[in-house]
Amino acid sequence: SDHHELDQRSAKRQNAFTTIITMSLGPILYLRWFGTFLPCLEKDEDKNARQSLNALNGTGIAWYPKGSEHSSSVNNIGANVVNFFKTAIARQPSGSEGENGEPDCVPASFIIRDSPESERPEIFIDPSIVKVGRRKKQPSVGYKLNFHLSRVGQVDVNPNTGLVRIMAKKPRSSNTDDDVPPQEATKCLLTLALIKNNDISVPSSADERDSFVHHLLVLMEWERQRRIAADEYDTIAEQEAAEGGNYLTQKAKKASHFAKRELEMQTSKRNRESRKAKLVADGGGMKYTALAMMKNAENAA
């Protein structure tokens, strides 16, 4: 008991220290720093996350802006310059433009970093620089995309087209009424395809896509565990989900548990009474058999 309490206090102190350092450096920077300078003290889950981070960062992708969420992370030059970039975008060898001049597919880099605004891990899509004409260069699209890693709920891969779709978490409702409307469709945050040598005409292999998805899932789980340890929640529904549901949900779970336990106890009691009755019946038969044998013995004497 004393050793258990000591381990709990030690774990709390370590979590507090980790939280303080993480707040000052950022979770991603702290992950890299700790693994570089204190590898002997690194946890297995942190080591796996750091290796996945190194494998993902800088990956060349073909980004499909139309199939992705439009981020508020836009160039600081201004909306007019952004619109200029959208209309003056150069055509890619295997890409095509939409009605408004926005390309269907552009080369970009996939990066996971600490958000400059919130210091929380985010997925950042950085469009590549492409040539426009003979000398001029500009970004392949006039805006960038970023969203928190904690928003990702699942990763879907189309084996036929090779497209990877990063989907947001399904919206949760804390309302427990029966007339709750159906949940809205899950939002697609990012649509991409893995490419080689920053050339959207050279797709990656199925094994490379599987490896990409695996590393992303590792970081998603690492971020989920990190946020639970740091008590970081975006919404009340998310906090209730981490704690096992809201008050009514927890109360219903307890009632279900006790009802199940009561049923098990009643079944066990019936089984005991059945065995007892059988033993009594068997014991009664032996009693009368013994009396008959004694009476026969007396008569013979």
mmCIF file of C-alpha atoms in Angstrom:
data_model
loop_
_atom_site.group_PDB
_atom_site.id
_atom_site.type_symbol
_atom_site.label_atom_id
_atom_site.label_comp_id
_atom_site.label_asym_id
_atom_site.label_seq_id
_atom_site.Cartn_x
_atom_site.Cartn_y
_atom_site.Cartn_z
ATOM 1 C CA SER A 1 0.000 0.000 0.000
ATOM 2 C CA ASP A 2 2.794 2.413 0.960
ATOM 3 C CA HIS A 3 4.761 1.531 -2.176
ATOM 4 C CA HIS A 4 1.654 2.056 -4.306
ATOM 5 C CA GLU A 5 1.029 5.522 -2.844
ATOM 6 C CA LEU A 6 4.702 6.382 -3.341
ATOM 7 C CA ASP A 7 4.524 5.325 -6.996
ATOM 8 C CA GLN A 8 1.377 7.423 -7.474
ATOM 9 C CA ARG A 9 3.019 10.519 -5.966
ATOM 10 C CA SER A 10 6.107 9.974 -8.102
ATOM 11 C CA ALA A 11 3.976 9.629 -11.243
ATOM 12 C CA LYS A 12 2.066 12.829 -10.399
ATOM 13 C CA ARG A 13 5.307 14.762 -9.896
ATOM 14 C CA GLN A 14 6.660 13.452 -13.197
ATOM 15 C CA ASN A 15 3.454 14.390 -15.016
ATOM 16 C CA ALA A 16 3.544 17.875 -13.476
ATOM 17 C CA PHE A 17 7.172 18.333 -14.531
ATOM 18 C CA THR A 18 6.385 17.081 -18.032
ATOM 19 C CA THR A 19 3.408 19.450 -18.288
ATOM 20 C CA ILE A 20 5.503 22.470 -17.261
ATOM 21 C CA ILE A 21 8.279 21.665 -19.743
ATOM 22 C CA THR A 22 5.758 20.910 -22.484
ATOM 23 C CA MET A 23 3.998 24.239 -21.937
ATOM 24 C CA SER A 24 7.298 26.088 -22.314
ATOM 25 C CA LEU A 25 8.599 24.146 -25.336
ATOM 26 C CA GLY A 26 5.471 22.789 -27.005
ATOM 27 C CA PRO A 27 4.592 19.063 -27.119
ATOM 28 C CA ILE A 28 6.313 18.313 -30.435
ATOM 29 C CA LEU A 29 9.471 20.249 -29.615
ATOM 30 C CA TYR A 30 9.575 18.634 -26.164
ATOM 31 C CA LEU A 31 9.167 15.190 -27.746
ATOM 32 C CA ARG A 32 12.178 15.815 -29.953
ATOM 33 C CA TRP A 33 14.255 17.476 -27.241
ATOM 34 C CA PHE A 34 13.686 14.763 -24.644
ATOM 35 C CA GLY A 35 14.439 11.944 -27.076
ATOM 36 C CA THR A 36 17.628 13.665 -28.237
ATOM 37 C CA PHE A 37 19.144 14.640 -24.883
ATOM 38 C CA LEU A 38 17.609 12.080 -22.477
ATOM 39 C CA PRO A 39 17.031 8.938 -24.548
ATOM 40 C CA CYS A 40 17.677 6.651 -21.565
ATOM 41 C CA LEU A 41 14.658 8.158 -19.746
ATOM 42 C CA GLU A 42 12.358 8.212 -22.767
ATOM 43 C CA LYS A 43 9.126 6.226 -22.507
ATOM 44 C CA ASP A 44 8.371 3.614 -25.135
ATOM 45 C CA GLU A 45 5.260 5.447 -26.343
ATOM 46 C CA ASP A 46 7.221 8.708 -26.661
ATOM 47 C CA LYS A 47 9.987 6.924 -28.554
ATOM 48 C CA ASN A 48 7.486 5.403 -30.982
ATOM 49 C CA ALA A 49 5.809 8.785 -31.452
ATOM 50 C CA ARG A 50 9.140 10.512 -32.082
ATOM 51 C CA GLN A 51 10.122 7.909 -34.683
ATOM 52 C CA SER A 52 6.746 8.300 -36.394
ATOM 53 C CA LEU A 53 7.158 12.072 -36.328
ATOM 54 C CA ASN A 54 10.545 11.829 -38.036
ATOM 55 C CA ALA A 55 9.084 9.472 -40.642
ATOM 56 C CA LEU A 56 6.141 11.766 -41.461
ATOM 57 C CA ASN A 57 7.638 15.246 -41.410
ATOM 58 C CA GLY A 58 8.591 16.536 -44.830
ATOM 59 C CA THR A 59 6.707 13.800 -46.689
ATOM 60 C CA GLY A 60 5.894 14.884 -50.224
ATOM 61 C CA ILE A 61 2.190 14.802 -50.999
ATOM 62 C CA ALA A 62 -0.238 15.753 -53.727
ATOM 63 C CA TRP A 63 -2.718 17.967 -51.896
ATOM 64 C CA TYR A 64 -6.314 18.184 -53.103
ATOM 65 C CA PRO A 65 -7.579 21.559 -51.797
ATOM 66 C CA LYS A 66 -11.146 20.970 -52.979
ATOM 67 C CA GLY A 67 -11.367 17.794 -50.901
ATOM 68 C CA SER A 68 -9.891 19.442 -47.805
ATOM 69 C CA GLU A 69 -10.966 21.930 -45.179
ATOM 70 C CA HIS A 70 -10.000 25.516 -45.947
ATOM 71 C CA SER A 71 -7.852 26.789 -43.104
ATOM 72 C CA SER A 72 -7.661 30.290 -41.708
ATOM 73 C CA SER A 73 -3.879 30.106 -41.975
ATOM 74 C CA VAL A 74 -3.508 32.371 -45.015
ATOM 75 C CA ASN A 75 -0.526 34.366 -46.197
ATOM 76 C CA ASN A 76 -0.200 37.607 -44.266
ATOM 77 C CA ILE A 77 0.132 39.624 -47.479
ATOM 78 C CA GLY A 78 -3.626 39.919 -47.659
ATOM 79 C CA ALA A 79 -6.727 38.502 -49.264
ATOM 80 C CA ASN A 80 -6.129 40.342 -52.542
ATOM 81 C CA VAL A 81 -2.762 38.669 -53.015
ATOM 82 C CA VAL A 82 -4.340 35.314 -52.152
ATOM 83 C CA ASN A 83 -6.993 35.812 -54.807
ATOM 84 C CA PHE A 84 -4.283 36.797 -57.274
ATOM 85 C CA PHE A 85 -2.417 33.571 -56.548
ATOM 86 C CA LYS A 86 -5.607 31.562 -56.997
ATOM 87 C CA THR A 87 -6.282 33.003 -60.425
ATOM 88 C CA ALA A 88 -2.666 33.160 -61.623
ATOM 89 C CA ILE A 89 -1.792 29.606 -60.539
ATOM 90 C CA ALA A 90 0.354 27.643 -62.957
ATOM 91 C CA ARG A 91 -0.900 24.391 -64.421
ATOM 92 C CA GLN A 92 0.790 21.253 -63.093
ATOM 93 C CA PRO A 93 1.824 18.394 -65.405
ATOM 94 C CA SER A 94 -0.805 15.955 -64.103
ATOM 95 C CA GLY A 95 -3.123 18.390 -62.337
ATOM 96 C CA SER A 96 -6.092 20.397 -63.529
ATOM 97 C CA GLU A 97 -7.731 23.645 -62.572
ATOM 98 C CA GLY A 98 -11.258 24.239 -61.440
ATOM 99 C CA GLU A 99 -13.656 26.932 -62.532
ATOM 100 C CA ASN A 100 -12.139 29.576 -60.251
ATOM 101 C CA GLY A 101 -8.548 28.871 -61.282
ATOM 102 C CA GLU A 102 -7.847 26.770 -58.179
ATOM 103 C CA PRO A 103 -5.944 23.575 -59.045
ATOM 104 C CA ASP A 104 -7.430 20.204 -58.213
ATOM 105 C CA CYS A 105 -4.054 18.876 -57.096
ATOM 106 C CA VAL A 106 -0.842 20.638 -56.011
ATOM 107 C CA PRO A 107 2.502 19.429 -54.614
ATOM 108 C CA ALA A 108 3.044 20.140 -50.929
ATOM 109 C CA SER A 109 4.849 18.967 -47.796
ATOM 110 C CA PHE A 110 3.156 17.171 -44.901
ATOM 111 C CA ILE A 111 4.386 18.510 -41.536
ATOM 112 C CA ILE A 112 3.381 17.934 -37.912
ATOM 113 C CA ARG A 113 4.480 20.772 -35.659
ATOM 114 C CA ASP A 114 3.521 22.858 -32.641
ATOM 115 C CA SER A 115 0.908 25.436 -33.568
ATOM 116 C CA PRO A 116 2.355 28.978 -33.364
ATOM 117 C CA GLU A 117 -0.952 30.196 -31.915
ATOM 118 C CA SER A 118 -1.972 27.483 -29.450
ATOM 119 C CA GLU A 119 1.288 25.537 -28.875
ATOM 120 C CA ARG A 120 -0.680 22.346 -29.590
ATOM 121 C CA PRO A 121 0.344 19.715 -32.165
ATOM 122 C CA GLU A 122 -1.097 20.444 -35.580
ATOM 123 C CA ILE A 123 -0.954 19.090 -39.114
ATOM 124 C CA PHE A 124 0.473 21.740 -41.427
ATOM 125 C CA ILE A 125 0.330 21.520 -45.232
ATOM 126 C CA ASP A 126 2.966 23.681 -46.868
ATOM 127 C CA PRO A 127 2.522 24.136 -50.653
ATOM 128 C CA SER A 128 5.677 23.710 -52.702
ATOM 129 C CA ILE A 129 7.299 26.494 -54.689
ATOM 130 C CA VAL A 130 6.794 26.022 -58.421
ATOM 131 C CA LYS A 131 8.019 27.838 -61.495
ATOM 132 C CA VAL A 132 5.729 30.292 -63.261
ATOM 133 C CA GLY A 133 7.142 31.115 -66.649
ATOM 134 C CA ARG A 134 10.901 31.091 -67.113
ATOM 135 C CA ARG A 135 12.181 32.833 -63.978
ATOM 136 C CA LYS A 136 9.355 33.625 -61.586
ATOM 137 C CA LYS A 137 8.527 31.249 -58.727
ATOM 138 C CA GLN A 138 5.552 31.215 -56.382
ATOM 139 C CA PRO A 139 3.655 28.801 -54.096
ATOM 140 C CA SER A 140 1.655 26.160 -55.923
ATOM 141 C CA VAL A 141 -1.484 27.486 -54.209
ATOM 142 C CA GLY A 142 -2.098 30.829 -52.525
ATOM 143 C CA TYR A 143 -2.957 29.584 -49.036
ATOM 144 C CA LYS A 144 -1.872 26.955 -46.521
ATOM 145 C CA LEU A 145 -3.757 24.458 -44.398
ATOM 146 C CA ASN A 146 -3.394 23.678 -40.707
ATOM 147 C CA PHE A 147 -5.584 21.986 -38.107
ATOM 148 C CA HIS A 148 -5.018 20.466 -34.680
ATOM 149 C CA LEU A 149 -3.976 16.825 -34.584
ATOM 150 C CA SER A 150 -6.579 16.242 -31.860
ATOM 151 C CA ARG A 151 -9.359 16.923 -34.394
ATOM 152 C CA VAL A 152 -8.475 13.840 -36.435
ATOM 153 C CA GLY A 153 -10.800 10.909 -35.844
ATOM 154 C CA GLN A 154 -9.821 8.409 -38.524
ATOM 155 C CA VAL A 155 -7.737 7.937 -41.658
ATOM 156 C CA ASP A 156 -9.298 6.353 -44.759
ATOM 157 C CA VAL A 157 -7.369 4.986 -47.727
ATOM 158 C CA ASN A 158 -8.872 4.217 -51.126
ATOM 159 C CA PRO A 159 -6.915 1.217 -52.448
ATOM 160 C CA ASN A 160 -8.041 1.882 -56.017
ATOM 161 C CA THR A 161 -7.066 5.557 -56.297
ATOM 162 C CA GLY A 162 -4.431 5.686 -53.537
ATOM 163 C CA LEU A 163 -6.085 8.767 -52.000
ATOM 164 C CA VAL A 164 -5.740 9.242 -48.256
ATOM 165 C CA ARG A 165 -8.549 11.086 -46.492
ATOM 166 C CA ILE A 166 -7.994 12.431 -42.984
ATOM 167 C CA MET A 167 -11.392 12.689 -41.332
ATOM 168 C CA ALA A 168 -12.498 14.761 -38.344
ATOM 169 C CA LYS A 169 -13.924 13.171 -35.230
ATOM 170 C CA LYS A 170 -17.623 12.456 -35.306
ATOM 171 C CA PRO A 171 -19.569 15.159 -33.462
ATOM 172 C CA ARG A 172 -20.804 14.105 -30.038
ATOM 173 C CA SER A 173 -23.975 15.234 -28.309
ATOM 174 C CA SER A 174 -24.421 15.281 -24.545
ATOM 175 C CA ASN A 175 -28.203 15.383 -25.000
ATOM 176 C CA THR A 176 -29.799 12.181 -23.733
ATOM 177 C CA ASP A 177 -33.334 12.767 -25.085
ATOM 178 C CA ASP A 178 -34.810 10.231 -27.471
ATOM 179 C CA ASP A 179 -35.628 12.818 -30.124
ATOM 180 C CA VAL A 180 -32.004 13.769 -30.819
ATOM 181 C CA PRO A 181 -31.562 14.545 -34.537
ATOM 182 C CA PRO A 182 -29.102 12.357 -36.470
ATOM 183 C CA GLN A 183 -25.485 13.480 -36.345
ATOM 184 C CA GLU A 184 -24.114 15.470 -39.260
ATOM 185 C CA ALA A 185 -21.738 13.821 -41.683
ATOM 186 C CA THR A 186 -18.100 13.541 -40.659
ATOM 187 C CA LYS A 187 -15.992 16.329 -42.181
ATOM 188 C CA CYS A 188 -12.975 15.584 -44.361
ATOM 189 C CA LEU A 189 -10.070 17.686 -43.107
ATOM 190 C CA LEU A 190 -7.496 16.736 -45.726
ATOM 191 C CA THR A 191 -7.336 14.750 -48.961
ATOM 192 C CA LEU A 192 -3.903 13.781 -50.248
ATOM 193 C CA ALA A 193 -1.886 11.264 -52.205
ATOM 194 C CA LEU A 194 1.712 10.347 -51.442
ATOM 195 C CA ILE A 195 4.192 11.215 -54.193
ATOM 196 C CA LYS A 196 7.896 10.840 -54.870
ATOM 197 C CA ASN A 197 10.472 13.557 -55.551
ATOM 198 C CA ASN A 198 7.798 16.257 -55.204
ATOM 199 C CA ASP A 199 6.333 15.144 -58.539
ATOM 200 C CA ILE A 200 2.569 14.601 -58.487
ATOM 201 C CA SER A 201 2.864 12.381 -61.566
ATOM 202 C CA VAL A 202 4.887 9.792 -59.595
ATOM 203 C CA PRO A 203 2.637 8.081 -57.014
ATOM 204 C CA SER A 204 3.892 6.095 -54.036
ATOM 205 C CA SER A 205 3.483 2.371 -53.460
ATOM 206 C CA ALA A 206 0.815 0.695 -51.320
ATOM 207 C CA ASP A 207 3.448 -0.189 -48.688
ATOM 208 C CA GLU A 208 4.463 3.457 -48.417
ATOM 209 C CA ARG A 209 0.819 4.478 -47.940
ATOM 210 C CA ASP A 210 0.363 1.834 -45.246
ATOM 211 C CA SER A 211 3.489 3.071 -43.479
ATOM 212 C CA PHE A 212 2.246 6.677 -43.667
ATOM 213 C CA VAL A 213 -1.125 5.741 -42.145
ATOM 214 C CA HIS A 214 0.549 3.652 -39.426
ATOM 215 C CA HIS A 215 2.824 6.490 -38.322
ATOM 216 C CA LEU A 216 -0.084 8.942 -38.328
ATOM 217 C CA LEU A 217 -2.189 6.610 -36.155
ATOM 218 C CA VAL A 218 0.716 6.268 -33.720
ATOM 219 C CA LEU A 219 0.888 10.056 -33.338
ATOM 220 C CA MET A 220 -2.895 10.319 -32.998
ATOM 221 C CA GLU A 221 -2.853 7.869 -30.083
ATOM 222 C CA TRP A 222 0.145 9.622 -28.530
ATOM 223 C CA GLU A 223 -1.677 12.966 -28.727
ATOM 224 C CA ARG A 224 -4.818 11.439 -27.209
ATOM 225 C CA GLN A 225 -2.875 10.057 -24.245
ATOM 226 C CA ARG A 226 -0.964 13.333 -23.835
ATOM 227 C CA ARG A 227 -4.168 15.384 -23.693
ATOM 228 C CA ILE A 228 -5.738 13.023 -21.154
ATOM 229 C CA ALA A 229 -2.656 13.334 -18.925
ATOM 230 C CA ALA A 230 -2.705 17.144 -19.294
ATOM 231 C CA ASP A 231 -6.520 17.438 -18.864
ATOM 232 C CA GLU A 232 -6.878 19.181 -22.220
ATOM 233 C CA TYR A 233 -10.408 19.079 -23.644
ATOM 234 C CA ASP A 234 -11.948 21.138 -26.435
ATOM 235 C CA THR A 235 -15.573 20.593 -25.436
ATOM 236 C CA ILE A 236 -17.629 19.383 -22.495
ATOM 237 C CA ALA A 237 -18.732 16.376 -24.538
ATOM 238 C CA GLU A 238 -15.084 15.458 -25.156
ATOM 239 C CA GLN A 239 -14.288 15.683 -21.459
ATOM 240 C CA GLU A 240 -17.294 13.546 -20.600
ATOM 241 C CA ALA A 241 -16.219 10.984 -23.177
ATOM 242 C CA ALA A 242 -12.741 10.782 -21.637
ATOM 243 C CA GLU A 243 -14.256 10.417 -18.183
ATOM 244 C CA GLY A 244 -16.685 7.729 -19.305
ATOM 245 C CA GLY A 245 -19.767 9.783 -20.203
ATOM 246 C CA ASN A 246 -21.864 12.492 -18.581
ATOM 247 C CA TYR A 247 -23.670 12.230 -15.229
ATOM 248 C CA LEU A 248 -26.733 10.436 -16.610
ATOM 249 C CA THR A 249 -24.574 8.063 -18.642
ATOM 250 C CA GLN A 250 -22.426 7.195 -15.636
ATOM 251 C CA LYS A 251 -25.532 6.709 -13.494
ATOM 252 C CA ALA A 252 -27.041 4.376 -16.107
ATOM 253 C CA LYS A 253 -23.803 2.394 -16.269
ATOM 254 C CA LYS A 254 -23.756 1.987 -12.474
ATOM 255 C CA ALA A 255 -27.410 0.886 -12.437
ATOM 256 C CA SER A 256 -26.692 -1.633 -15.186
ATOM 257 C CA HIS A 257 -23.674 -2.944 -13.278
ATOM 258 C CA PHE A 258 -25.614 -3.426 -10.034
ATOM 259 C CA ALA A 259 -28.547 -5.049 -11.854
ATOM 260 C CA LYS A 260 -26.189 -7.477 -13.533
ATOM 261 C CA ARG A 261 -24.504 -8.208 -10.212
ATOM 262 C CA GLU A 262 -27.883 -8.803 -8.511
ATOM 263 C CA LEU A 263 -28.888 -11.226 -11.256
ATOM 264 C CA GLU A 264 -25.623 -13.126 -10.857
ATOM 265 C CA MET A 265 -26.150 -13.367 -7.082
ATOM 266 C CA GLN A 266 -29.710 -14.667 -7.509
ATOM 267 C CA THR A 267 -28.552 -17.270 -10.033
ATOM 268 C CA SER A 268 -25.774 -18.356 -7.680
ATOM 269 C CA LYS A 269 -28.256 -18.616 -4.789
ATOM 270 C CA ARG A 270 -30.620 -20.792 -6.839
ATOM 271 C CA ASN A 271 -27.735 -23.067 -7.796
ATOM 272 C CA ARG A 272 -26.696 -23.441 -4.145
ATOM 273 C CA GLU A 273 -30.252 -24.247 -3.068
ATOM 274 C CA SER A 274 -30.577 -26.789 -5.869
ATOM 275 C CA ARG A 275 -27.362 -28.531 -4.810
ATOM 276 C CA LYS A 276 -28.452 -28.467 -1.167
ATOM 277 C CA ALA A 277 -31.820 -30.042 -1.995
ATOM 278 C CA LYS A 278 -30.085 -32.751 -3.973
ATOM 279 C CA LEU A 279 -27.699 -33.508 -1.113
ATOM 280 C CA VAL A 280 -30.593 -33.628 1.348
ATOM 281 C CA ALA A 281 -32.484 -35.998 -0.921
ATOM 282 C CA ASP A 282 -29.454 -38.213 -1.324
ATOM 283 C CA GLY A 283 -28.777 -38.074 2.405
ATOM 284 C CA GLY A 284 -32.386 -39.001 3.216
ATOM 285 C CA GLY A 285 -32.239 -42.075 0.990
ATOM 286 C CA MET A 286 -29.064 -43.279 2.648
ATOM 287 C CA LYS A 287 -30.630 -42.763 6.067
ATOM 288 C CA TYR A 288 -33.572 -45.057 5.331
ATOM 289 C CA THR A 289 -31.257 -47.599 3.705
ATOM 290 C CA ALA A 290 -29.124 -47.692 6.884
ATOM 291 C CA LEU A 291 -32.228 -48.137 9.096
ATOM 292 C CA ALA A 292 -33.448 -51.016 6.929
ATOM 293 C CA MET A 293 -30.069 -52.699 7.135
ATOM 294 C CA MET A 294 -30.036 -52.355 10.942
ATOM 295 C CA LYS A 295 -33.547 -53.802 11.195
ATOM 296 C CA ASN A 296 -32.600 -56.742 9.003
ATOM 297 C CA ALA A 297 -29.541 -57.346 11.153
ATOM 298 C CA GLU A 298 -31.674 -57.336 14.345
ATOM 299 C CA ASN A 299 -34.162 -59.803 12.867
ATOM 300 C CA ALA A 300 -31.389 -62.152 11.813
ATOM 301 C CA ALA A 301 -29.982 -62.090 15.303
#
